[in-house]
């Protein structure tokens, strides 16, 4: 939501965030390869990550807080160039990774152009003056105790800027304070998230362009091409400008691992060490009855392979050796439950046998490692609808056989430090920075699995699929209990393609591309439509909009496909 602000008045500067530190020191990672050595080579560039910063200035609303602080990196290794400054919200401890770069020694320079070069000028994108509108008529006041001037490097032909510089004074930064990268060493970028948005009211001549927009936005920058084989590398910088303006329109870019050199990825031994050090504890709700199990337990306790047009199902052994593999989800096969009491009991799982199935893969052009940790539950329980203070059970709505959910650890390949955790929530999810997580022991985060639906959340609470403001939506309850799985101890690495064929033996069930349960259609949607039509007119319209946004899974029982059939197996998470 935009914060609507006037130009007059001065914002009280918020307290500068304290520096984040993990509870435990990082371990000495097993030796071998390029993981956690502090440097990563990507073609003609050698990269390092700076995590120490010095404050430049801050920017915030005149009322209500919600500001950000801008930082320059300190302790930049000798010979490395800064690519841009760092910005983060004041609502969490200081925790950033800003990349710096230098030319790789001994590498031939393409077309006689060096890989890095200072800009030939700066463009003033926007300026905020704490003491009012200046003579330049390109600054506005009321958003900080000091000025904040945003400078876009203007590269020479054949180069691209990777980030902005910020100053507290109106003087341009020195040209050699930042470097631009040769265009063939860069990849396209896009904005993501929201660091700060300000609705400017009154005289706001704070823009270098002739068209004066009404709103100012600060956003992060991420590569457009991401995922397991994506070559784009985020430098940790940010973009700013009018709401809706993309960094690409400003000529900005991300770095690129041109040859997709993955030598900084962890060895198998190092991957195990990462999971043992950071593996979260997965907490289930105290009233959860549909608990996880191992896939082997599920198979051994009666799960069977069903084929279209055939009445008899084939029971599965612990490894799923009868499963057809490597084909598409064509509807010919599915996994079903046994009849009678065996089928009634298997849906409650067996938490003692449960384990997390880890997929270790490159991210951010090989500068990070993602460890996607998948949990299997034999059954996804029915949904519950929250209507203000009332919670209404929805019968069979939302339930299905076979439930695959996951969360993902993102680790820096420069240092081995945990950067963030992704919490998958139904058809989406969100990343939470390591500084904003809850930890159980040492450097192990907590992950909360929602009751019945098993979506992942960073904290206990009630989360709604719908309108949180109106209190209307599908209810997701998350709470701590003794029903928990320690993923640092109970896990199995099932895939790590970057290590090469045969490095990790993939279980046969991982390549079963059909659904893990039959499809049954219910009339639950009609029931919810009757409920919304009976509401007061003030609630009816938003409730109907919310209902139209709900996924189809809430009106049909449909077993999901396995992890490898998901688009985020090779692609990036949905954020």
Coordinates of C-alpha atoms in Angstrom, one line a residue:
X1 CA 0.0 0.0 0.0
X2 CA 1.3 3.5 -0.8
X3 CA 1.9 5.8 2.0
X4 CA 0.3 9.2 1.3
X5 CA 2.6 12.0 2.3
X6 CA 2.8 15.8 2.1
X7 CA 5.9 17.6 1.2
X8 CA 6.0 19.7 4.4
X9 CA 7.3 18.4 7.7
X10 CA 10.3 16.3 8.6
X11 CA 10.3 12.6 9.1
X12 CA 11.8 11.4 12.4
X13 CA 14.6 9.1 11.5
X14 CA 14.1 5.6 12.6
X15 CA 16.6 3.7 14.6
X16 CA 19.3 2.1 12.4
X17 CA 18.9 -1.7 12.4
X18 CA 21.3 -3.7 14.4
X19 CA 23.6 -6.1 12.5
X20 CA 22.3 -9.6 12.3
X21 CA 24.4 -12.5 13.6
X22 CA 23.7 -16.2 13.6
X23 CA 23.5 -17.8 17.0
X24 CA 26.3 -20.2 16.2
X25 CA 29.5 -19.6 14.2
X26 CA 29.5 -21.2 10.8
X27 CA 31.2 -24.6 10.8
X28 CA 34.4 -25.4 9.0
X29 CA 32.9 -26.8 5.8
X30 CA 34.4 -30.0 4.3
X31 CA 37.2 -29.2 2.0
X32 CA 37.0 -29.5 -1.8
X33 CA 35.9 -27.5 -4.8
X34 CA 35.0 -23.9 -4.9
X35 CA 32.3 -23.8 -2.3
X36 CA 32.6 -21.2 0.5
X37 CA 36.0 -20.0 -0.6
X38 CA 34.9 -16.3 -0.7
X39 CA 35.4 -15.9 -4.4
X40 CA 33.5 -17.1 -7.5
X41 CA 34.7 -16.8 -11.1
X42 CA 32.1 -16.3 -13.8
X43 CA 34.0 -16.0 -17.1
X44 CA 36.0 -12.8 -17.2
X45 CA 34.8 -11.6 -13.8
X46 CA 35.8 -12.7 -10.3
X47 CA 33.1 -12.0 -7.7
X48 CA 33.1 -11.6 -4.0
X49 CA 30.3 -10.9 -1.5
X50 CA 30.5 -8.0 1.0
X51 CA 28.4 -8.3 4.1
X52 CA 29.8 -5.3 6.1
X53 CA 28.2 -1.9 5.5
X54 CA 28.3 1.8 6.5
X55 CA 25.2 3.9 6.7
X56 CA 24.8 6.6 4.1
X57 CA 21.3 8.0 4.9
X58 CA 17.7 6.9 5.5
X59 CA 14.4 7.5 3.9
X60 CA 11.0 7.2 5.6
X61 CA 7.4 8.4 5.8
X62 CA 6.7 11.5 7.9
X63 CA 4.4 9.3 10.0
X64 CA 4.1 5.7 10.8
X65 CA 7.7 4.5 10.2
X66 CA 8.3 1.8 7.6
X67 CA 11.5 3.4 6.3
X68 CA 14.7 2.1 4.7
X69 CA 18.4 2.7 5.2
X70 CA 21.0 3.0 2.4
X71 CA 24.5 1.5 2.8
X72 CA 27.8 1.5 1.1
X73 CA 30.0 -1.6 1.4
X74 CA 33.0 -1.6 3.6
X75 CA 36.0 -3.9 3.6
X76 CA 35.9 -4.3 -0.2
X77 CA 38.8 -6.6 -1.2
X78 CA 41.6 -4.9 -2.9
X79 CA 41.2 -4.6 -6.7
X80 CA 37.4 -5.2 -6.6
X81 CA 34.9 -2.6 -7.8
X82 CA 31.6 -1.7 -6.2
X83 CA 28.6 -2.3 -8.5
X84 CA 26.0 -0.3 -6.6
X85 CA 24.8 0.4 -3.0
X86 CA 22.6 -1.6 -0.7
X87 CA 19.2 -0.8 0.7
X88 CA 17.0 -2.7 3.2
X89 CA 13.9 -2.1 5.4
X90 CA 14.4 -0.9 9.0
X91 CA 12.0 -3.6 10.2
X92 CA 14.6 -6.3 10.4
X93 CA 18.3 -6.6 11.4
X94 CA 21.0 -5.5 8.9
X95 CA 21.7 -8.5 6.7
X96 CA 22.8 -8.1 3.1
X97 CA 25.0 -9.6 0.5
X98 CA 26.3 -7.1 -2.0
X99 CA 28.5 -8.4 -4.9
X100 CA 31.7 -6.7 -5.9
X101 CA 33.8 -7.6 -9.0
X102 CA 37.1 -7.5 -10.7
X103 CA 38.6 -8.7 -13.9
X104 CA 40.0 -12.2 -13.8
X105 CA 43.8 -12.1 -14.0
X106 CA 45.2 -13.6 -17.2
X107 CA 41.9 -13.7 -19.1
X108 CA 41.9 -12.1 -22.6
X109 CA 39.7 -9.1 -22.8
X110 CA 37.0 -9.5 -25.4
X111 CA 37.3 -7.1 -28.4
X112 CA 39.9 -5.1 -26.4
X113 CA 37.2 -3.9 -24.0
X114 CA 37.8 -4.6 -20.3
X115 CA 35.0 -6.4 -18.5
X116 CA 34.5 -3.5 -16.1
X117 CA 34.7 0.2 -16.7
X118 CA 33.7 3.3 -14.6
X119 CA 30.7 5.3 -16.0
X120 CA 31.3 8.5 -17.9
X121 CA 28.6 10.4 -15.9
X122 CA 25.7 10.0 -13.5
X123 CA 22.0 10.8 -14.0
X124 CA 20.1 12.1 -11.0
X125 CA 17.1 9.9 -10.7
X126 CA 15.5 11.5 -7.7
X127 CA 16.5 13.7 -4.8
X128 CA 15.1 14.3 -1.3
X129 CA 16.2 17.2 0.8
X130 CA 15.6 17.2 4.5
X131 CA 15.6 21.0 4.6
X132 CA 13.1 21.7 1.8
X133 CA 12.9 22.3 -1.9
X134 CA 16.2 23.5 -3.3
X135 CA 17.0 26.0 -6.0
X136 CA 17.4 23.1 -8.5
X137 CA 13.7 22.5 -8.2
X138 CA 14.6 18.8 -8.4
X139 CA 14.3 17.8 -4.7
X140 CA 11.6 17.5 -2.1
X141 CA 11.6 17.4 1.6
X142 CA 10.1 15.7 4.6
X143 CA 11.3 12.1 4.2
X144 CA 14.5 11.9 6.3
X145 CA 16.8 13.8 8.6
X146 CA 19.4 14.1 5.9
X147 CA 19.2 14.3 2.1
X148 CA 19.0 11.3 -0.2
X149 CA 20.2 11.6 -3.8
X150 CA 19.9 8.7 -6.2
X151 CA 22.4 8.4 -8.9
X152 CA 22.2 6.2 -12.0
X153 CA 25.6 5.5 -13.5
X154 CA 25.7 6.4 -17.2
X155 CA 27.9 3.8 -18.8
X156 CA 30.0 4.2 -21.9
X157 CA 28.8 2.4 -25.1
X158 CA 28.9 -1.4 -24.7
X159 CA 28.5 -1.4 -20.9
X160 CA 25.5 -1.6 -18.5
X161 CA 24.9 -0.3 -15.0
X162 CA 24.2 -2.8 -12.3
X163 CA 23.0 -0.6 -9.4
X164 CA 22.4 2.9 -8.1
X165 CA 24.6 5.0 -5.8
X166 CA 23.1 7.1 -3.0
X167 CA 24.6 10.2 -1.4
X168 CA 23.4 12.4 1.4
X169 CA 24.7 15.6 -0.4
X170 CA 23.8 16.9 -3.9
X171 CA 27.3 16.5 -5.3
X172 CA 27.8 13.7 -7.8
X173 CA 29.8 10.7 -6.6
X174 CA 33.3 10.2 -8.0
X175 CA 33.2 8.3 -11.3
X176 CA 35.5 5.6 -10.0
X177 CA 33.2 4.8 -7.0
X178 CA 31.3 2.3 -9.1
X179 CA 31.9 0.1 -12.1
X180 CA 29.7 -0.9 -15.1
X181 CA 29.9 -4.3 -16.7
X182 CA 30.5 -5.1 -20.4
X183 CA 27.1 -5.8 -21.9
X184 CA 27.9 -9.4 -22.9
X185 CA 28.6 -10.2 -19.3
X186 CA 25.2 -9.1 -18.2
X187 CA 21.7 -10.5 -18.2
X188 CA 18.2 -8.9 -18.1
X189 CA 16.8 -8.0 -14.8
X190 CA 13.4 -7.1 -13.3
X191 CA 12.1 -5.5 -10.1
X192 CA 10.7 -7.5 -7.3
X193 CA 9.3 -6.9 -3.8
X194 CA 8.7 -3.5 -2.3
X195 CA 11.3 -1.8 -0.1
X196 CA 9.4 1.5 0.1
X197 CA 6.6 3.3 -1.7
X198 CA 5.7 6.9 -1.1
X199 CA 2.7 8.8 -2.5
X200 CA 3.9 12.3 -2.9
X201 CA 1.4 15.1 -2.2
X202 CA 1.9 18.8 -3.0
X203 CA 4.8 20.3 -4.8
X204 CA 7.1 17.3 -5.5
X205 CA 9.7 18.5 -8.0
X206 CA 12.1 15.8 -7.0
X207 CA 12.5 14.1 -10.4
X208 CA 15.1 14.5 -13.1
X209 CA 12.6 13.7 -15.8
X210 CA 10.3 16.4 -17.2
X211 CA 7.2 14.3 -16.3
X212 CA 6.6 14.5 -12.6
X213 CA 5.0 11.3 -11.2
X214 CA 2.9 11.2 -8.1
X215 CA 4.6 8.2 -6.4
X216 CA 8.1 7.0 -5.7
X217 CA 9.1 3.3 -5.3
X218 CA 12.1 1.5 -4.1
X219 CA 12.4 -2.2 -5.2
X220 CA 14.9 -5.0 -5.3
X221 CA 16.4 -6.3 -8.5
X222 CA 16.5 -9.9 -9.6
X223 CA 17.5 -11.7 -12.8
X224 CA 14.8 -12.3 -15.3
X225 CA 16.3 -15.7 -16.2
X226 CA 16.4 -17.7 -13.0
X227 CA 16.0 -21.4 -11.9
X228 CA 18.4 -24.3 -11.9
X229 CA 19.9 -23.5 -15.3
X230 CA 19.4 -19.7 -15.2
X231 CA 22.6 -17.7 -15.8
X232 CA 21.4 -14.4 -14.2
X233 CA 23.1 -13.2 -11.0
X234 CA 21.6 -10.7 -8.7
X235 CA 24.2 -8.2 -7.4
X236 CA 22.2 -7.3 -4.3
X237 CA 21.4 -3.8 -5.5
X238 CA 18.1 -2.0 -5.9
X239 CA 16.2 0.3 -8.3
X240 CA 14.0 3.3 -7.7
X241 CA 11.9 5.7 -9.6
X242 CA 8.2 6.3 -10.6
X243 CA 5.9 3.4 -9.6
X244 CA 5.8 1.0 -12.6
X245 CA 9.2 2.0 -14.0
X246 CA 11.4 -1.0 -14.5
X247 CA 15.2 -1.1 -14.0
X248 CA 15.4 -2.4 -17.6
X249 CA 13.8 0.8 -18.8
X250 CA 16.6 2.7 -17.0
X251 CA 19.2 0.6 -18.7
X252 CA 20.1 -1.5 -15.7
X253 CA 21.1 -5.2 -15.7
X254 CA 22.2 -8.1 -13.7
X255 CA 25.4 -10.1 -14.0
X256 CA 25.6 -13.2 -16.0
X257 CA 27.4 -16.5 -15.6
X258 CA 28.1 -16.7 -19.3
X259 CA 29.4 -20.3 -19.4
X260 CA 27.3 -21.4 -16.4
X261 CA 30.4 -22.4 -14.5
X262 CA 29.1 -24.3 -11.4
X263 CA 32.4 -25.0 -9.8
X264 CA 31.3 -23.0 -6.6
X265 CA 28.5 -25.5 -6.0
X266 CA 29.0 -27.7 -2.9
X267 CA 30.3 -31.3 -3.2
X268 CA 27.9 -34.0 -2.0
X269 CA 29.7 -34.1 1.3
X270 CA 29.4 -30.3 1.7
X271 CA 25.7 -30.5 0.8
X272 CA 25.1 -32.9 3.6
X273 CA 27.0 -30.6 5.9
X274 CA 24.8 -27.7 4.9
X275 CA 21.6 -29.6 5.6
X276 CA 22.9 -30.9 9.0
X277 CA 23.8 -27.3 10.0
X278 CA 20.7 -25.5 8.8
X279 CA 18.0 -28.1 8.5
X280 CA 14.8 -26.6 10.0
X281 CA 12.5 -28.3 12.4
X282 CA 9.1 -28.8 10.8
X283 CA 6.3 -28.3 13.3
X284 CA 2.8 -29.6 12.8
X285 CA -0.3 -28.2 14.4
X286 CA -1.2 -29.8 17.8
X287 CA -4.6 -30.8 16.3
X288 CA -3.1 -32.2 13.1
X289 CA -4.3 -35.7 12.3
X290 CA -3.1 -36.0 8.7
X291 CA 0.6 -36.4 9.5
X292 CA 3.6 -37.1 7.2
X293 CA 5.2 -40.4 6.6
X294 CA 8.1 -41.6 4.5
X295 CA 7.2 -42.6 0.9
X296 CA 8.4 -46.1 1.7
X297 CA 6.0 -46.4 4.7
X298 CA 3.2 -45.2 2.4
X299 CA 3.9 -47.8 -0.2
X300 CA 4.4 -50.7 2.3
X301 CA 1.2 -49.9 4.0
X302 CA -1.1 -50.5 1.1
X303 CA -0.6 -47.7 -1.5
X304 CA -1.3 -49.2 -5.0
X305 CA -0.7 -48.4 -8.6
X306 CA -4.0 -48.0 -10.5
X307 CA -4.4 -48.0 -14.3
X308 CA -7.2 -46.5 -16.3
X309 CA -9.7 -49.1 -17.5
X310 CA -8.4 -51.8 -15.1
X311 CA -10.2 -52.8 -11.8
X312 CA -7.2 -54.5 -10.2
X313 CA -4.5 -52.3 -8.6
X314 CA -0.9 -53.4 -8.2
X315 CA 0.4 -53.1 -4.6
X316 CA 3.8 -51.3 -4.3
X317 CA 6.9 -52.3 -2.5
X318 CA 8.9 -49.8 -0.4
X319 CA 10.9 -48.4 -3.4
X320 CA 8.0 -48.3 -5.8
X321 CA 9.7 -50.6 -8.2
X322 CA 6.4 -51.2 -10.2
X323 CA 5.9 -47.5 -10.9
X324 CA 6.1 -46.4 -14.6
X325 CA 8.7 -43.7 -14.9
X326 CA 9.9 -41.0 -17.2
X327 CA 6.6 -40.3 -19.0
X328 CA 4.2 -37.4 -18.8
X329 CA 1.1 -37.1 -16.7
X330 CA -1.4 -38.5 -19.2
X331 CA -4.0 -39.7 -16.8
X332 CA -3.3 -43.4 -17.5
X333 CA -2.0 -44.1 -14.0
X334 CA -2.4 -42.9 -10.4
X335 CA -1.7 -44.0 -6.9
X336 CA -4.7 -45.2 -4.9
X337 CA -5.3 -46.4 -1.3
X338 CA -6.4 -49.9 -0.3
X339 CA -10.0 -50.7 0.7
X340 CA -11.3 -51.2 4.2
X341 CA -9.5 -50.4 7.4
X342 CA -6.0 -50.3 5.8
X343 CA -7.2 -47.4 3.6
X344 CA -8.8 -45.7 6.6
X345 CA -5.7 -45.8 8.7
X346 CA -3.0 -45.0 6.1
X347 CA -4.3 -41.4 5.6
X348 CA -3.1 -40.5 9.1
X349 CA 0.5 -41.1 8.2
X350 CA 3.4 -42.1 10.5
X351 CA 5.5 -39.2 11.7
X352 CA 8.1 -41.5 13.2
X353 CA 9.0 -42.7 9.7
X354 CA 8.8 -39.2 8.1
X355 CA 11.8 -37.8 6.4
X356 CA 12.5 -34.7 4.2
X357 CA 13.5 -35.4 0.6
X358 CA 16.2 -32.9 -0.5
X359 CA 16.8 -31.5 -4.0
X360 CA 20.1 -29.6 -4.1
X361 CA 20.4 -27.3 -7.1
X362 CA 22.1 -24.1 -8.4
X363 CA 20.5 -20.7 -8.0
X364 CA 21.4 -17.2 -9.1
X365 CA 23.7 -18.4 -11.8
X366 CA 25.6 -20.8 -9.5
X367 CA 26.4 -18.2 -6.8
X368 CA 23.8 -19.7 -4.5
X369 CA 22.7 -23.2 -3.6
X370 CA 19.0 -24.0 -3.1
X371 CA 18.1 -27.0 -1.0
X372 CA 14.4 -27.7 -1.7
X373 CA 13.2 -30.0 1.1
X374 CA 10.0 -31.9 0.2
X375 CA 7.7 -33.5 2.8
X376 CA 5.1 -36.2 1.9
X377 CA 1.8 -36.6 3.7
X378 CA -0.5 -39.5 2.7
X379 CA -3.5 -37.2 2.9
X380 CA -4.4 -33.5 2.7
X381 CA -7.3 -32.8 5.0
X382 CA -10.5 -30.7 4.3
X383 CA -10.5 -27.0 4.3
X384 CA -12.1 -24.6 6.7
X385 CA -13.7 -21.3 5.8
X386 CA -13.3 -18.2 8.0
X387 CA -16.0 -15.7 8.0
X388 CA -15.1 -13.0 10.5
X389 CA -15.2 -14.6 13.9
X390 CA -16.9 -17.7 12.5
X391 CA -15.1 -20.8 11.2
X392 CA -17.1 -23.2 9.0
X393 CA -15.9 -26.7 8.2
X394 CA -16.2 -27.4 4.5
X395 CA -16.7 -31.1 4.6
X396 CA -14.6 -32.8 2.0
X397 CA -13.6 -29.6 0.2
X398 CA -9.8 -29.4 -0.3
X399 CA -9.0 -33.0 0.7
X400 CA -7.0 -35.3 -1.5
X401 CA -4.8 -38.4 -1.4
X402 CA -1.1 -37.7 -1.5
X403 CA 0.2 -34.3 -0.5
X404 CA 3.6 -33.0 -1.5
X405 CA 4.8 -29.7 0.1
X406 CA 8.2 -28.1 0.4
X407 CA 10.3 -25.3 1.8
X408 CA 13.7 -24.2 0.4
X409 CA 17.0 -23.0 2.0
X410 CA 19.0 -20.6 -0.1
X411 CA 22.7 -20.7 0.8
X412 CA 25.5 -18.4 -0.4
X413 CA 28.2 -20.2 -2.3
X414 CA 30.6 -17.5 -1.4
X415 CA 30.5 -18.2 2.4
X416 CA 28.1 -21.1 3.0
X417 CA 25.9 -18.7 4.9
X418 CA 22.1 -19.1 5.0
X419 CA 20.6 -16.2 3.1
X420 CA 16.8 -16.9 3.2
X421 CA 14.2 -19.6 3.4
X422 CA 11.3 -20.0 1.0
X423 CA 7.9 -21.0 2.5
X424 CA 5.7 -22.7 -0.1
X425 CA 2.0 -21.9 0.4
X426 CA -0.4 -23.7 -1.9
X427 CA 0.2 -22.2 -5.4
X428 CA 2.6 -19.6 -4.2
X429 CA 4.9 -18.7 -1.3
X430 CA 7.5 -16.1 -0.1
X431 CA 11.1 -15.8 0.8
X432 CA 12.0 -14.7 4.3
X433 CA 15.5 -13.3 5.0
X434 CA 17.6 -15.2 7.4
X435 CA 17.6 -12.2 9.8
X436 CA 13.8 -12.4 10.1
X437 CA 13.4 -16.1 10.8
X438 CA 12.6 -17.9 14.0
X439 CA 15.3 -20.3 15.1
X440 CA 14.9 -23.5 17.2
X441 CA 18.4 -24.4 18.0
X442 CA 21.7 -22.9 16.8
X443 CA 21.3 -21.9 13.2
X444 CA 18.3 -24.1 12.4
X445 CA 15.1 -22.2 11.5
X446 CA 11.6 -23.2 12.5
X447 CA 9.0 -24.1 9.8
X448 CA 5.3 -24.4 10.6
X449 CA 3.1 -26.7 8.6
X450 CA -0.6 -25.6 8.5
X451 CA -3.3 -27.8 9.8
X452 CA -4.8 -30.2 7.2
X453 CA -3.3 -28.3 4.2
X454 CA 0.4 -28.5 5.2
X455 CA 1.4 -25.2 3.7
X456 CA 4.7 -23.8 5.2
X457 CA 4.9 -20.6 7.3
X458 CA 7.7 -18.9 9.2
X459 CA 5.7 -18.2 12.4
X460 CA 2.7 -19.6 14.3
X461 CA -0.6 -17.9 13.5
X462 CA -3.8 -17.9 11.4
X463 CA -3.2 -17.2 7.7
X464 CA -6.0 -16.6 5.2
X465 CA -6.3 -17.5 1.6
X466 CA -8.6 -14.6 0.8
X467 CA -9.0 -11.2 2.4
X468 CA -7.1 -10.8 5.7
X469 CA -8.5 -7.3 6.0
X470 CA -12.1 -8.6 6.0
X471 CA -11.3 -11.8 7.8
X472 CA -12.7 -13.9 5.0
X473 CA -11.0 -16.8 3.4
X474 CA -9.8 -20.4 3.7
X475 CA -8.1 -20.8 7.1
X476 CA -4.6 -22.0 7.5
X477 CA -3.6 -22.5 11.2
X478 CA 0.0 -22.9 12.2
X479 CA 1.3 -23.7 15.7
X480 CA 4.1 -25.4 17.5
X481 CA 3.6 -28.8 19.0
X482 CA 5.5 -32.0 19.9
X483 CA 4.5 -33.3 16.4
X484 CA 7.7 -32.3 14.6
X485 CA 10.4 -33.6 12.2
X486 CA 14.0 -32.5 12.5
X487 CA 15.1 -32.2 8.9
X488 CA 18.8 -31.8 9.9
X489 CA 18.7 -35.4 11.0
X490 CA 15.8 -37.0 9.1
X491 CA 16.4 -36.3 5.4
X492 CA 17.6 -37.9 2.2
X493 CA 19.2 -36.2 -0.7
X494 CA 17.2 -37.5 -3.7
X495 CA 18.6 -35.3 -6.5
X496 CA 21.6 -33.0 -7.3
X497 CA 21.8 -32.9 -11.1
X498 CA 24.7 -30.5 -11.2
X499 CA 27.0 -33.2 -9.7
X500 CA 26.6 -35.4 -12.8
X501 CA 24.8 -38.6 -13.6
X502 CA 25.1 -41.2 -10.9
X503 CA 26.4 -38.9 -8.2
X504 CA 23.0 -39.2 -6.4
X505 CA 20.9 -42.3 -6.8
X506 CA 17.4 -41.0 -7.4
X507 CA 14.6 -43.2 -6.0
X508 CA 12.3 -44.7 -8.6
X509 CA 9.2 -42.9 -7.2
X510 CA 10.8 -39.5 -7.9
X511 CA 10.4 -40.2 -11.7
X512 CA 6.8 -41.2 -11.4
X513 CA 5.2 -38.3 -13.3
X514 CA 1.5 -39.1 -12.7
X515 CA -0.7 -38.1 -9.8
X516 CA -0.5 -39.5 -6.3
X517 CA -4.2 -39.9 -5.9
X518 CA -7.5 -40.2 -7.8
X519 CA -9.7 -37.3 -9.0
X520 CA -13.1 -36.8 -7.4
X521 CA -15.3 -33.8 -8.1
X522 CA -17.5 -32.3 -5.2
X523 CA -20.3 -29.8 -5.1
X524 CA -18.5 -27.8 -2.5
X525 CA -18.2 -24.7 -4.7
X526 CA -22.0 -24.5 -4.9
X527 CA -22.2 -24.7 -1.2
X528 CA -19.7 -21.8 -0.8
X529 CA -21.6 -19.8 -3.4
X530 CA -24.8 -20.2 -1.4
X531 CA -23.0 -19.0 1.8
X532 CA -21.7 -15.9 0.1
X533 CA -25.1 -15.0 -1.5
X534 CA -26.6 -15.0 2.0
X535 CA -24.1 -12.5 3.4
X536 CA -24.7 -8.8 4.1
X537 CA -24.1 -6.8 0.9
X538 CA -21.0 -5.1 2.5
X539 CA -19.3 -8.5 2.7
X540 CA -20.9 -10.2 -0.3
X541 CA -18.9 -8.5 -3.0
X542 CA -15.4 -9.1 -1.5
X543 CA -16.4 -12.6 -0.5
X544 CA -17.5 -13.4 -4.1
X545 CA -14.2 -11.9 -5.4
X546 CA -12.3 -14.1 -3.0
X547 CA -14.2 -17.2 -4.0
X548 CA -13.3 -16.6 -7.7
X549 CA -9.6 -16.5 -6.8
X550 CA -9.6 -19.8 -4.9
X551 CA -7.8 -22.7 -6.6
X552 CA -9.7 -25.5 -8.3
X553 CA -8.3 -28.0 -5.7
X554 CA -11.0 -26.7 -3.2
X555 CA -13.8 -28.1 -5.4
X556 CA -12.3 -31.4 -6.4
X557 CA -10.2 -34.1 -4.8
X558 CA -7.2 -34.5 -7.0
X559 CA -4.0 -36.1 -6.1
X560 CA -1.0 -34.0 -6.8
X561 CA 1.9 -34.8 -9.1
X562 CA 5.3 -35.5 -7.4
X563 CA 8.1 -33.0 -6.9
X564 CA 9.8 -33.6 -10.2
X565 CA 6.6 -32.7 -12.2
X566 CA 6.4 -29.2 -10.5
X567 CA 7.6 -26.2 -12.5
X568 CA 9.8 -25.1 -9.6
X569 CA 11.8 -28.4 -9.7
X570 CA 14.0 -26.8 -12.4
X571 CA 12.6 -23.4 -12.3
X572 CA 12.8 -20.8 -9.6
X573 CA 10.4 -20.6 -6.7
X574 CA 7.1 -18.6 -7.2
X575 CA 7.9 -15.2 -5.6

